[in-house]
PDB file of C-alpha atoms and ligand atoms in Angstrom:
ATOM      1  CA  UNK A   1      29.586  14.910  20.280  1.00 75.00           C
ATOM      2  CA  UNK A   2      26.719  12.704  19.495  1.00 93.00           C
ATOM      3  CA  UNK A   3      27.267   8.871  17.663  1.00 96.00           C
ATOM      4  CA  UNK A   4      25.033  10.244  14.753  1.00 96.00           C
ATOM      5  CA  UNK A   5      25.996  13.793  14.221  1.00 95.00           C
ATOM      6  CA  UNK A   6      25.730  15.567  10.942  1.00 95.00           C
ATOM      7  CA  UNK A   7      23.247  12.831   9.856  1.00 96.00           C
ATOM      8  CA  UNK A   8      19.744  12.856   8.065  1.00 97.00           C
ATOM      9  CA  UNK A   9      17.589  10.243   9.818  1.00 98.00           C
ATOM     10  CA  UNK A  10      14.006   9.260   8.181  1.00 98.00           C
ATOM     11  CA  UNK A  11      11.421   7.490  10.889  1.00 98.00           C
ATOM     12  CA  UNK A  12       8.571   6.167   9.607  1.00 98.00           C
ATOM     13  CA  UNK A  13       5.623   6.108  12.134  1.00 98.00           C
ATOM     14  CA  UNK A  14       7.016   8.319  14.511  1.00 98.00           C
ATOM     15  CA  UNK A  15       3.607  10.018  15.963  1.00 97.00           C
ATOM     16  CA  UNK A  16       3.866   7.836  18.766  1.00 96.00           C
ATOM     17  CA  UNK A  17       5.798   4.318  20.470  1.00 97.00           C
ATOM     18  CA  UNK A  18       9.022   2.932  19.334  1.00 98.00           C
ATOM     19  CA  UNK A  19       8.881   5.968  16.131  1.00 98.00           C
ATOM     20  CA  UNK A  20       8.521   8.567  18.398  1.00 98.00           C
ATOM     21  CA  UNK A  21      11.096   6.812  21.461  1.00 98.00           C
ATOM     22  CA  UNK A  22      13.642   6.597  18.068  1.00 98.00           C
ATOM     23  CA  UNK A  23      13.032   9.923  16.845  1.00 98.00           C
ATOM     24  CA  UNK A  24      13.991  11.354  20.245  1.00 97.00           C
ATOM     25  CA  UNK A  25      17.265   9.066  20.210  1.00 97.00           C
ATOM     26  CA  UNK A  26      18.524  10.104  17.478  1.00 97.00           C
ATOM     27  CA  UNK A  27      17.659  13.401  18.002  1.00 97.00           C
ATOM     28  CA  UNK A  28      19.446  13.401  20.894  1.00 96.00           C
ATOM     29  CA  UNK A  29      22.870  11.706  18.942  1.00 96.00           C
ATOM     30  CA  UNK A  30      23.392  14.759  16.353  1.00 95.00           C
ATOM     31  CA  UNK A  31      20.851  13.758  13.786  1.00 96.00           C
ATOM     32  CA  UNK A  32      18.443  15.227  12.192  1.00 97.00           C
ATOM     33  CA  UNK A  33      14.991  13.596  12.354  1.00 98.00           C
ATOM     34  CA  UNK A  34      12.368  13.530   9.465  1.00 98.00           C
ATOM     35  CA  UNK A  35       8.970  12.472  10.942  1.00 98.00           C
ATOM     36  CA  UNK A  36       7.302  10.608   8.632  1.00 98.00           C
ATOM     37  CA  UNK A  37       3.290   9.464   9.328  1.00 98.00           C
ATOM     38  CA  UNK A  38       0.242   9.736   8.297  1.00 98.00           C
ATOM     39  CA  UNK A  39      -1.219  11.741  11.114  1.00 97.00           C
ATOM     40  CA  UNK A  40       0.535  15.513  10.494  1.00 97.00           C
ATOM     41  CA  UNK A  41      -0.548  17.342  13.135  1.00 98.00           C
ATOM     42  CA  UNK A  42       0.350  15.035  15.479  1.00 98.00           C
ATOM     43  CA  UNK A  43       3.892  14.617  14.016  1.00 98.00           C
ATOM     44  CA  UNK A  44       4.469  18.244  14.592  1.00 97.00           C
ATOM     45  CA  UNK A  45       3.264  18.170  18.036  1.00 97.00           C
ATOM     46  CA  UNK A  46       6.196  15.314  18.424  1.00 97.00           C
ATOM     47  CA  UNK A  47       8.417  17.567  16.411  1.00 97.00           C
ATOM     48  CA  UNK A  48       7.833  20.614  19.061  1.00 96.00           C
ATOM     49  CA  UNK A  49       8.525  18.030  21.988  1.00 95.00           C
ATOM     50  CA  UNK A  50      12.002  16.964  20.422  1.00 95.00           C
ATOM     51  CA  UNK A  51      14.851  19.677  21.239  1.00 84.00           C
ATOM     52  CA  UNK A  52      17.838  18.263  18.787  1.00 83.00           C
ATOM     53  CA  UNK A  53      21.504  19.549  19.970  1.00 83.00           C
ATOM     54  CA  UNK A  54      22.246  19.921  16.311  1.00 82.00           C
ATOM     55  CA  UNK A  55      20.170  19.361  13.127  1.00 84.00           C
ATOM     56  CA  UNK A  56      16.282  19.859  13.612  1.00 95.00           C
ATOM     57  CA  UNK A  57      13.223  17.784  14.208  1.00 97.00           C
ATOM     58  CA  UNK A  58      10.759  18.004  11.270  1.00 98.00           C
ATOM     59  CA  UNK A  59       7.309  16.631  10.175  1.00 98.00           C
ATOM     60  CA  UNK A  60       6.697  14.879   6.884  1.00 98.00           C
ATOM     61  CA  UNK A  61       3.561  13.458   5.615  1.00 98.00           C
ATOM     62  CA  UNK A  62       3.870  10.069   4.576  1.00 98.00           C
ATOM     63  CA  UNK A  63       1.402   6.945   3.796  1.00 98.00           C
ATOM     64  CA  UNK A  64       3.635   4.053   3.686  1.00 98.00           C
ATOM     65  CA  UNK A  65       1.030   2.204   1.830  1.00 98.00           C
ATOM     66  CA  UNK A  66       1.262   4.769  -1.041  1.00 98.00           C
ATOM     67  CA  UNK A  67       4.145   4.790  -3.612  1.00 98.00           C
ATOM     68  CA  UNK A  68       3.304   8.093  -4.514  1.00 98.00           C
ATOM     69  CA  UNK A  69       3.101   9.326  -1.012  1.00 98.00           C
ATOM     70  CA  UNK A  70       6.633   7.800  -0.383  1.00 98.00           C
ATOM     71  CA  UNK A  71       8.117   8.726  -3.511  1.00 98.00           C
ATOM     72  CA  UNK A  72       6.878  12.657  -2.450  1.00 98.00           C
ATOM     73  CA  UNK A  73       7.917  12.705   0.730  1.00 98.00           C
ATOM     74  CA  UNK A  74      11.308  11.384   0.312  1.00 98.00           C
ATOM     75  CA  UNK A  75      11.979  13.822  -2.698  1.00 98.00           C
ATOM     76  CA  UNK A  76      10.591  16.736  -0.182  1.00 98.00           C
ATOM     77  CA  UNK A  77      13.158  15.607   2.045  1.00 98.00           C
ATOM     78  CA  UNK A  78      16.211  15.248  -0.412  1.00 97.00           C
ATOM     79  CA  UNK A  79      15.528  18.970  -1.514  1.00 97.00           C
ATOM     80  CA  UNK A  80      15.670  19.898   2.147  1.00 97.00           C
ATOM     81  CA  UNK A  81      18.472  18.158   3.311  1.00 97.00           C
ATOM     82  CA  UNK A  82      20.491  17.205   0.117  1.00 96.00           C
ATOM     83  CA  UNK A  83      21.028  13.626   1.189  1.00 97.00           C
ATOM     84  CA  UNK A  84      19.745  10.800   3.630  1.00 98.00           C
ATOM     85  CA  UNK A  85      21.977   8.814   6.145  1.00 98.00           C
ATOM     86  CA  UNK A  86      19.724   6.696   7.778  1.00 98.00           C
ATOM     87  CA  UNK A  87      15.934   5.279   6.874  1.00 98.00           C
ATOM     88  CA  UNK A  88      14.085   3.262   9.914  1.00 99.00           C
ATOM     89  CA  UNK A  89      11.250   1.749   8.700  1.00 99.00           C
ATOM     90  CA  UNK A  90       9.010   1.417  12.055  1.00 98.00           C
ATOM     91  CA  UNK A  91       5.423   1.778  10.582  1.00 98.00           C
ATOM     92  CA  UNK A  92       3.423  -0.616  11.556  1.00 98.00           C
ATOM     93  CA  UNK A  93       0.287  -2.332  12.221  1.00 97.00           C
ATOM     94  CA  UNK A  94      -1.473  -5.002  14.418  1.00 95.00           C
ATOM     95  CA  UNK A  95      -3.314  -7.525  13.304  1.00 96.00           C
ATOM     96  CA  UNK A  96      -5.207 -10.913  15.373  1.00 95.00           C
ATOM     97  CA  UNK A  97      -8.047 -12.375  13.723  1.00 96.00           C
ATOM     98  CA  UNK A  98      -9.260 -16.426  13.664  1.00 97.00           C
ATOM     99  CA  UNK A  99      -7.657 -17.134  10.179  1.00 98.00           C
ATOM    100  CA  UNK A 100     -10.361 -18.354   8.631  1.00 98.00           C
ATOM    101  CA  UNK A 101     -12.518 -15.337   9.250  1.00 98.00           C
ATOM    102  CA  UNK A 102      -9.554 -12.843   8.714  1.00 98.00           C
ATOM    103  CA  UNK A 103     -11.014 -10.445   5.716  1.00 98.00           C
ATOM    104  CA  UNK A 104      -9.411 -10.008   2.331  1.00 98.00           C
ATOM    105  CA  UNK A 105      -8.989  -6.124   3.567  1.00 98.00           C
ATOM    106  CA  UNK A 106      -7.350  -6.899   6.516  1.00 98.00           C
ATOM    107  CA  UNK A 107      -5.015  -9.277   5.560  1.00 98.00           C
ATOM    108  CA  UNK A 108      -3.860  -6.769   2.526  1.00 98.00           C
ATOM    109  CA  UNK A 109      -3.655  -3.931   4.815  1.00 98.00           C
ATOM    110  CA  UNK A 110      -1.400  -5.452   6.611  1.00 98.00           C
ATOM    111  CA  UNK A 111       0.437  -6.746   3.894  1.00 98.00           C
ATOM    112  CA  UNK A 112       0.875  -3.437   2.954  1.00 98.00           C
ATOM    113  CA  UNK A 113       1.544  -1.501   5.600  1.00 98.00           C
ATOM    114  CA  UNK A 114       4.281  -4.017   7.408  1.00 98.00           C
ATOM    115  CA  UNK A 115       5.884  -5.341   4.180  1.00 98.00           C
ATOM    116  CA  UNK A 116       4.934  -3.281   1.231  1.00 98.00           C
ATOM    117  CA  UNK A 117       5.358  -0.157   2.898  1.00 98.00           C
ATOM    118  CA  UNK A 118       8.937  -1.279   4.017  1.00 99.00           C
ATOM    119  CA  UNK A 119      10.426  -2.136   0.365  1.00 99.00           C
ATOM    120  CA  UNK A 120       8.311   1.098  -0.734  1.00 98.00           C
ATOM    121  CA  UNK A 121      10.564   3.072   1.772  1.00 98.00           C
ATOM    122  CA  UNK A 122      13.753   1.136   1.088  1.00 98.00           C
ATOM    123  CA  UNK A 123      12.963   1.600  -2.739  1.00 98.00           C
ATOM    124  CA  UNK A 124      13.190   5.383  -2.676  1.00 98.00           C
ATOM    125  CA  UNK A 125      15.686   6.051  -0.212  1.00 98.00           C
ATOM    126  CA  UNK A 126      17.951   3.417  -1.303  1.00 98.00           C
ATOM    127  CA  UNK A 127      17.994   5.426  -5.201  1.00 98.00           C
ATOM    128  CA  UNK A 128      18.740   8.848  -3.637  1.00 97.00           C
ATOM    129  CA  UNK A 129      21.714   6.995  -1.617  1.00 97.00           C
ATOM    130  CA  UNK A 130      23.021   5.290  -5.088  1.00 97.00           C
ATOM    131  CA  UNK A 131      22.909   8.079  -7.311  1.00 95.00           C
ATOM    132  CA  UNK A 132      24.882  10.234  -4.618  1.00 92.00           C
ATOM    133  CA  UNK A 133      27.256   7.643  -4.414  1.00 92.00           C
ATOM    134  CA  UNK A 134      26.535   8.096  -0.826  1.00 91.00           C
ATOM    135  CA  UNK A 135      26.666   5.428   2.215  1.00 94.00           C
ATOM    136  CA  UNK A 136      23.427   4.389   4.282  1.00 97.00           C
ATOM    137  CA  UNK A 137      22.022   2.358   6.561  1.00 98.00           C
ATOM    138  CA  UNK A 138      18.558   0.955   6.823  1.00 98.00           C
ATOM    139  CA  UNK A 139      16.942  -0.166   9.994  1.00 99.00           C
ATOM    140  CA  UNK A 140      13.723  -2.392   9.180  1.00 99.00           C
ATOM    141  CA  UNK A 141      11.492  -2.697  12.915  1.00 98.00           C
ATOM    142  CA  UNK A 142      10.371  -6.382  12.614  1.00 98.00           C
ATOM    143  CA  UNK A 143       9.087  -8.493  15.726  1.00 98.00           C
ATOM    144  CA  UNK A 144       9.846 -12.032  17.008  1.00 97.00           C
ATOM    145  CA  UNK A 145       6.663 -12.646  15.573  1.00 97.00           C
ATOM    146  CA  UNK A 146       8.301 -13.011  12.430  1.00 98.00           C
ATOM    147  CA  UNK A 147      10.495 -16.158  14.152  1.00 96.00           C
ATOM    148  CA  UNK A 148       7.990 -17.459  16.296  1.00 94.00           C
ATOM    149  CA  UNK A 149       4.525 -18.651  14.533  1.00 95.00           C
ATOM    150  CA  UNK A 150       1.285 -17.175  17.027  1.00 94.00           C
ATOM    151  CA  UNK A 151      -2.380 -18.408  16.431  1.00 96.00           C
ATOM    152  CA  UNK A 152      -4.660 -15.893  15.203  1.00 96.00           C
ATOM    153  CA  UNK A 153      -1.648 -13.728  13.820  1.00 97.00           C
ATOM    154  CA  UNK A 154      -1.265 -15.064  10.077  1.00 98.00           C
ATOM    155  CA  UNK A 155      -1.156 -11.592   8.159  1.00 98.00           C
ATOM    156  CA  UNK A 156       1.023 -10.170  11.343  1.00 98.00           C
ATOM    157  CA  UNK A 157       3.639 -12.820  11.539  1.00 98.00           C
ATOM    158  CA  UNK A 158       3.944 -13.680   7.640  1.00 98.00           C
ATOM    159  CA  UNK A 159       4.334  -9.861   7.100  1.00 98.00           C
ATOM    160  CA  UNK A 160       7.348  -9.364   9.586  1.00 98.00           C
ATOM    161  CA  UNK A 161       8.773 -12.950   8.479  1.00 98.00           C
ATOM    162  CA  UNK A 162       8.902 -11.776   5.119  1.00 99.00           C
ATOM    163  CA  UNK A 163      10.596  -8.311   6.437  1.00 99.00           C
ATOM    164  CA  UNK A 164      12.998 -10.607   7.585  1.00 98.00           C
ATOM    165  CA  UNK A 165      13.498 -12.175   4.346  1.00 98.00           C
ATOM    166  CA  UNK A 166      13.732  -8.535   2.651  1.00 99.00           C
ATOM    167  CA  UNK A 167      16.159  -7.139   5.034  1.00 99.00           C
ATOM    168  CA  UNK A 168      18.705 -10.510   4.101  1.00 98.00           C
ATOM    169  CA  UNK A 169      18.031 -10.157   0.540  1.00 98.00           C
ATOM    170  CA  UNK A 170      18.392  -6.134   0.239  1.00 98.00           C
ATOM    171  CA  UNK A 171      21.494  -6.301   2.013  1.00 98.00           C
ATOM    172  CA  UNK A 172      23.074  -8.794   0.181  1.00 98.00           C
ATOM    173  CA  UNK A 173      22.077  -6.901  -2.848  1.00 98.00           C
ATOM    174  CA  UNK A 174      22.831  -3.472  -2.235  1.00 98.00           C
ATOM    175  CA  UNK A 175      26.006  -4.445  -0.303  1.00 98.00           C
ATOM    176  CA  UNK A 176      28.760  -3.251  -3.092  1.00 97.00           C
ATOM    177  CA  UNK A 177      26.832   0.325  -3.000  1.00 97.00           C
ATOM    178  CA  UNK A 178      27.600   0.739   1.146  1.00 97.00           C
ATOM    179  CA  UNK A 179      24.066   0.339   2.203  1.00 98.00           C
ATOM    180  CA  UNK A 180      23.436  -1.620   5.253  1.00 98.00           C
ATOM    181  CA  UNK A 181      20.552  -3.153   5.947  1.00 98.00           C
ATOM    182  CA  UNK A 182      19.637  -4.938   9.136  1.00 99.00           C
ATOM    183  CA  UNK A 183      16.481  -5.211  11.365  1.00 99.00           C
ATOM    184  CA  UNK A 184      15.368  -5.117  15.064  1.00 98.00           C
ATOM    185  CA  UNK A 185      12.858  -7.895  15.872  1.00 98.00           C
ATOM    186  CA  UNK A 186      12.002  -6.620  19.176  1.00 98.00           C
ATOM    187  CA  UNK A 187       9.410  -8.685  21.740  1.00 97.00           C
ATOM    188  CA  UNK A 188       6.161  -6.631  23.370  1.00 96.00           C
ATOM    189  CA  UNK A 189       7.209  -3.381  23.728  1.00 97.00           C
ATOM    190  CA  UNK A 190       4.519  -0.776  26.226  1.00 93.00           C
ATOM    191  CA  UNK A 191       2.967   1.347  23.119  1.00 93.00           C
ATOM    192  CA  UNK A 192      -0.807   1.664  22.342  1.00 89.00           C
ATOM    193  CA  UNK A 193      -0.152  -1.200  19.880  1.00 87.00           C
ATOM    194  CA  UNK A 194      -0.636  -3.661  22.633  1.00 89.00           C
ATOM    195  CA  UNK A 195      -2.928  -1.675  24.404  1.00 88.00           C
ATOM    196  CA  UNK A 196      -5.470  -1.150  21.676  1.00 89.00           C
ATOM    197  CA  UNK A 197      -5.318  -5.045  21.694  1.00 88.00           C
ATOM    198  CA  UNK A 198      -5.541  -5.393  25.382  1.00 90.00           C
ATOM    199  CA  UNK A 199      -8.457  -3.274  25.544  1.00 90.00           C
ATOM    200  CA  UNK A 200     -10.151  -5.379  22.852  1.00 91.00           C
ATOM    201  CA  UNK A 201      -9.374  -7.901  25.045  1.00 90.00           C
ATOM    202  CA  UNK A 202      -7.246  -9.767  22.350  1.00 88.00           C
ATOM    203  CA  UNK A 203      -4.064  -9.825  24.941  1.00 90.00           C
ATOM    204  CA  UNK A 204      -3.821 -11.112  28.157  1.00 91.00           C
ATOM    205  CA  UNK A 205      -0.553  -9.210  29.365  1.00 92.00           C
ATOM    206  CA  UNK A 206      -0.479 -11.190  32.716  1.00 92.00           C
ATOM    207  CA  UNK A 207      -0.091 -14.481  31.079  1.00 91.00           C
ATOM    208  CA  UNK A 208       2.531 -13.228  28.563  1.00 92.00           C
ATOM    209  CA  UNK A 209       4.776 -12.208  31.017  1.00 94.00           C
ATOM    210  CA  UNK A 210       5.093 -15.673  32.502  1.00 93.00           C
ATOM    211  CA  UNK A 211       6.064 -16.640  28.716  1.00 93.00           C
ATOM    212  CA  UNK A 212       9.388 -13.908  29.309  1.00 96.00           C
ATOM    213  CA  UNK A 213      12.084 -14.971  30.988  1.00 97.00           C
ATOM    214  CA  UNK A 214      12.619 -11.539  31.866  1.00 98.00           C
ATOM    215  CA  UNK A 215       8.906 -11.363  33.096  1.00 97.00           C
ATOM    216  CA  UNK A 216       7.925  -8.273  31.594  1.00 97.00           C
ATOM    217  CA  UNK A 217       6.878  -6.322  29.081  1.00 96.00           C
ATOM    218  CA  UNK A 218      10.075  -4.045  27.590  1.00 97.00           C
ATOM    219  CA  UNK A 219       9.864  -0.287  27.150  1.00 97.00           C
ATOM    220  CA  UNK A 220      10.721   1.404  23.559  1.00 98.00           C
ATOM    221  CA  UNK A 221      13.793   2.910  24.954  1.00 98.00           C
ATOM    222  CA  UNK A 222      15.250  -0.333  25.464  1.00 98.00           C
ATOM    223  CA  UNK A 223      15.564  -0.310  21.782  1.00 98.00           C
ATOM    224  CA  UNK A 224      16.814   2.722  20.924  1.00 98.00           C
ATOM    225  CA  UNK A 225      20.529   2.214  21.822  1.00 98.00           C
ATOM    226  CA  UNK A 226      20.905  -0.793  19.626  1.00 98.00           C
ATOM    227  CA  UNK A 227      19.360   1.648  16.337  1.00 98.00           C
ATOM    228  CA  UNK A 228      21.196   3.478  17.557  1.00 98.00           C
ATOM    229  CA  UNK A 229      24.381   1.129  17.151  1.00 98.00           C
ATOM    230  CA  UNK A 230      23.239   0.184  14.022  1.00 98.00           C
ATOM    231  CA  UNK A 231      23.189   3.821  12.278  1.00 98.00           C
ATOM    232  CA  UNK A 232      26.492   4.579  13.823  1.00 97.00           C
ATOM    233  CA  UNK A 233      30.036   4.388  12.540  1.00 95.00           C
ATOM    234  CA  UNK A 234      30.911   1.214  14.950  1.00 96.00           C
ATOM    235  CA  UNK A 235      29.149  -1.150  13.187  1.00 98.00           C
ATOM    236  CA  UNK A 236      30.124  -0.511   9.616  1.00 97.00           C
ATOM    237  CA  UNK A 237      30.647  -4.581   8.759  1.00 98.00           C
ATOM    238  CA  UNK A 238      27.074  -5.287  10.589  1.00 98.00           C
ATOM    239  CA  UNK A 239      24.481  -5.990   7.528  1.00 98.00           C
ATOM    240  CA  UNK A 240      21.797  -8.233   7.033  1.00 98.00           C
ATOM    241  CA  UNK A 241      21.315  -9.356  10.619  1.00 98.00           C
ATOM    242  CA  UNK A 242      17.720  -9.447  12.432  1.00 98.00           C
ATOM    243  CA  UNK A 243      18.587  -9.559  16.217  1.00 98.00           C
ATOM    244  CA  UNK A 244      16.254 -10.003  18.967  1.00 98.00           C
ATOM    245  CA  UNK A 245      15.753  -7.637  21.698  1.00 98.00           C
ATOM    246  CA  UNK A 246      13.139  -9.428  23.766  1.00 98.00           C
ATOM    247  CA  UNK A 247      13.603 -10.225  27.175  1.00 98.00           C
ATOM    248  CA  UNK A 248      14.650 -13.872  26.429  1.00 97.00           C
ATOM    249  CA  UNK A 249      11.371 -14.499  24.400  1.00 96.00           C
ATOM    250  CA  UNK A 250      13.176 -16.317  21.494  1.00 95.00           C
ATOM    251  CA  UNK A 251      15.672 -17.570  23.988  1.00 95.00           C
ATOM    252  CA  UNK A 252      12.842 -19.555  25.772  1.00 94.00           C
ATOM    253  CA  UNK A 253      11.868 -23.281  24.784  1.00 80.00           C
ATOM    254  CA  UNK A 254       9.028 -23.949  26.461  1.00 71.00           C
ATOM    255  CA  UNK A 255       5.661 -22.407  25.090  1.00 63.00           C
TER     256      UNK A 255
HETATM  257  P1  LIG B 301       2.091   2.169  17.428  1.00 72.25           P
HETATM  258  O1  LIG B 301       0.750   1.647  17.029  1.00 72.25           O
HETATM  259  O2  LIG B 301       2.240   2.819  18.747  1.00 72.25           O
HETATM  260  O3  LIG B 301       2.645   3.159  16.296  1.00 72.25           O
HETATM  261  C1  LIG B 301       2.605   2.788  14.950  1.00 72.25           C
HETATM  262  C2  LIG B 301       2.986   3.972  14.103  1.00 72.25           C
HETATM  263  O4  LIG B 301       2.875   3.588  12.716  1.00 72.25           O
HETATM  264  C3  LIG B 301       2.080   5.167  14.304  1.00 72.25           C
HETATM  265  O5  LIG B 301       2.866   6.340  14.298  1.00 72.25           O
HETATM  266  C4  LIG B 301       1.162   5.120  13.085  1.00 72.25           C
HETATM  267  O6  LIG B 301       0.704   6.411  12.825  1.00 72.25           O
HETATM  268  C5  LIG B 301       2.135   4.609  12.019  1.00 72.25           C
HETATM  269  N1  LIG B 301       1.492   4.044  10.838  1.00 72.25           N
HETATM  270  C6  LIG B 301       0.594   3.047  10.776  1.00 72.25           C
HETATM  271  N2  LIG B 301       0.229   2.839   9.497  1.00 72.25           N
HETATM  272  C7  LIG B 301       0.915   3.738   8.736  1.00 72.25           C
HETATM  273  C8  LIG B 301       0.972   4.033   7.359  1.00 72.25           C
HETATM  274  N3  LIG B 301       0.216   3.365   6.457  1.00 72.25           N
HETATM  275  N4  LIG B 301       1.795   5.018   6.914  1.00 72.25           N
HETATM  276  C9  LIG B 301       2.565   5.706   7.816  1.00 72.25           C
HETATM  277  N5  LIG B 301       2.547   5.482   9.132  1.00 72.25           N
HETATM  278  C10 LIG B 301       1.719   4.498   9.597  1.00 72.25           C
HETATM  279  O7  LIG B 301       3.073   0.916  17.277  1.00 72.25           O
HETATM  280  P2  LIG B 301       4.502   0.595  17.950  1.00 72.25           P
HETATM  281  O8  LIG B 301       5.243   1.833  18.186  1.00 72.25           O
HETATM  282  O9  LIG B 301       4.294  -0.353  19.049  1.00 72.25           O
HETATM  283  O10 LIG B 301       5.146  -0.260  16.765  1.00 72.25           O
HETATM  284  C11 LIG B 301       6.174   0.232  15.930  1.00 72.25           C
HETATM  285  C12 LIG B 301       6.747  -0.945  15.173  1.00 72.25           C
HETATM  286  O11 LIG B 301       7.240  -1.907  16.098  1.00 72.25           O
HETATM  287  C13 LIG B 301       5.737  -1.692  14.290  1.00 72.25           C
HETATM  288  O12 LIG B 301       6.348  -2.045  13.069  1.00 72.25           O
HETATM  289  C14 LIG B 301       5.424  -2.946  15.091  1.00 72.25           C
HETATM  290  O13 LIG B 301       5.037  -4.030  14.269  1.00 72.25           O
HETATM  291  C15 LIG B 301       6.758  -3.194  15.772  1.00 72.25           C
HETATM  292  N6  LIG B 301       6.660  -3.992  16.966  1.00 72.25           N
HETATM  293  C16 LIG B 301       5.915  -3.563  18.045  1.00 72.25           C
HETATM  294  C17 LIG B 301       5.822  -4.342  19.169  1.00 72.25           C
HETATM  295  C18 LIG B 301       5.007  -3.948  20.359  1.00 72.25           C
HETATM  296  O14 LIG B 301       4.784  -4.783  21.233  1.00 72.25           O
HETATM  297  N7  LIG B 301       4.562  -2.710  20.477  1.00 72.25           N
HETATM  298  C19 LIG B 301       6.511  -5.642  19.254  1.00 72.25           C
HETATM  299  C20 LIG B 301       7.293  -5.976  18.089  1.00 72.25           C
HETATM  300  C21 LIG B 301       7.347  -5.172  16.992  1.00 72.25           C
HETATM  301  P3  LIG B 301      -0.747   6.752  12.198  1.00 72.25           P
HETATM  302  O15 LIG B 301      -1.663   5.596  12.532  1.00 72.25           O
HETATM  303  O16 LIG B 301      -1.117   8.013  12.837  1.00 72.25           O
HETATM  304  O17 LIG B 301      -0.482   6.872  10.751  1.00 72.25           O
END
């Protein structure tokens, strides 16, 4: 028996990375795994990859940025599925730029996408959990970017700060109606989020690692147990906690 079986997992972002490494996780745990990205094809092409034990693996088109697009996709999925367990909210964007010549659009995108998109999910699936009386858990992916100020990451690090922020506040407020909320702040993880920014030569992955303790870069299945653990029936009193996974980045005190 998987930790998660008989659940309805929702993974925003899931084409690729940590979405796709979760996906697979849970997958793998009982649950059944709702896709949801803005890149279709591509989420079915995950979806055919993913062999679930129980449950199923299935695609769902979602722009987090877009209340109506939300608001859609998680009714599609409600009619499916009658219910939702578990929401991870993993979409998510980059974003390094000299602050004082970081554009209007880039700052709001990522606004949107990392923060706005993340109560937009919460929003929805939080109603369909209260008006069937139902328990859930929500997982929001932040970064120890939202601890640890970087230069040339203001829109990056304020967004996941203020996830951090959101996560504490939901679950205090949504605590009487058995939804959990917590989030995994995780350090560099080896997606093509760092290496679209490596390419661009905007990260220097060498000279990070000395900043580690660990002295390297972690993989996205290093994070996958602890959603995992989060989702799951052990750790029913754990809400509104951001915990680090990061190789002793936070740890560290020297810069
Ligand atoms: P990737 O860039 O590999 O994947 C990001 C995913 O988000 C893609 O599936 C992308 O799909 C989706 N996405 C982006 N914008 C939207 C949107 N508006 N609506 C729906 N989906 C969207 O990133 P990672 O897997 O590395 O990152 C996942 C999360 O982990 C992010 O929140 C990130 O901030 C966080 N994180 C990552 C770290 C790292 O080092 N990689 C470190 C710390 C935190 P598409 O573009 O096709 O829509």
């Amino acid at each position: 028996m998987g930790l998660l079986q008989g659940k309805v997992t929702i993974i925003t972002g899931a084409s690729r990375g940590l979405g796709k490494a979760l996906a697979g996780r849970f997958a793998c745990e009982g649950s059944s795994v709702v896709l949801a990205g803005r890149s279709y094809n591509l989420l079915k092409d995950v979806c055919r990859e993913i062999h679930p034990p129980d449950g199923e693996a299935y695609p769902v088109r979602m722009d987090v940025t877009d209340p109506g697009s939300v608001n859609a996709a998680i009714h599609e999925i409600v009619e499916r599925y009658g219910k939702i367990d578990v929401l991870i909210n993993n979409a998510g964007i980059p974003m390094v730029s000299p602050s004082e010549d970081l554009a209007y659009e880039n700052w709001k995108n990522t606004i949107d996408t990392n923060l706005t998109g993340v109560f937009l999910c919460s929003q929805a699936v939080a109603k369909q959990m209260m008006d069937r009386k139902t328990a859930g858990c929500i997982i929001n992916i932040s970064s120890t970017f939202g601890l640890s100020p970087v230069p040339q990451r203001a829109a990056y690090c304020s967004s996941k700060a203020a996830v951090d922020m959101l996560t504490k506040v939901l679950a205090a407020e949504w605590a009487d109606k058995k939804i959990r909320v917590n989030a995994i702040a995780p350090g560099y993880l080896k997606t093509e989020f760092i290496g679209q920014l490596e390419q661009q030569g905007k990260l220097d992955i060498e000279s990070l690692k000395k900043r580690i303790p660990q002295r390297r870069i972690g993989h996205p299945d290093e994070i996958t147990g602890l959603a995992v653990y989060m989702a799951g029936d052990e750790a029913t009193y754990l809400t509104g906690a951001v915990v680090y996974i990061d190789g002793g980045w936070t740890a560290y005190g020297f810069t």
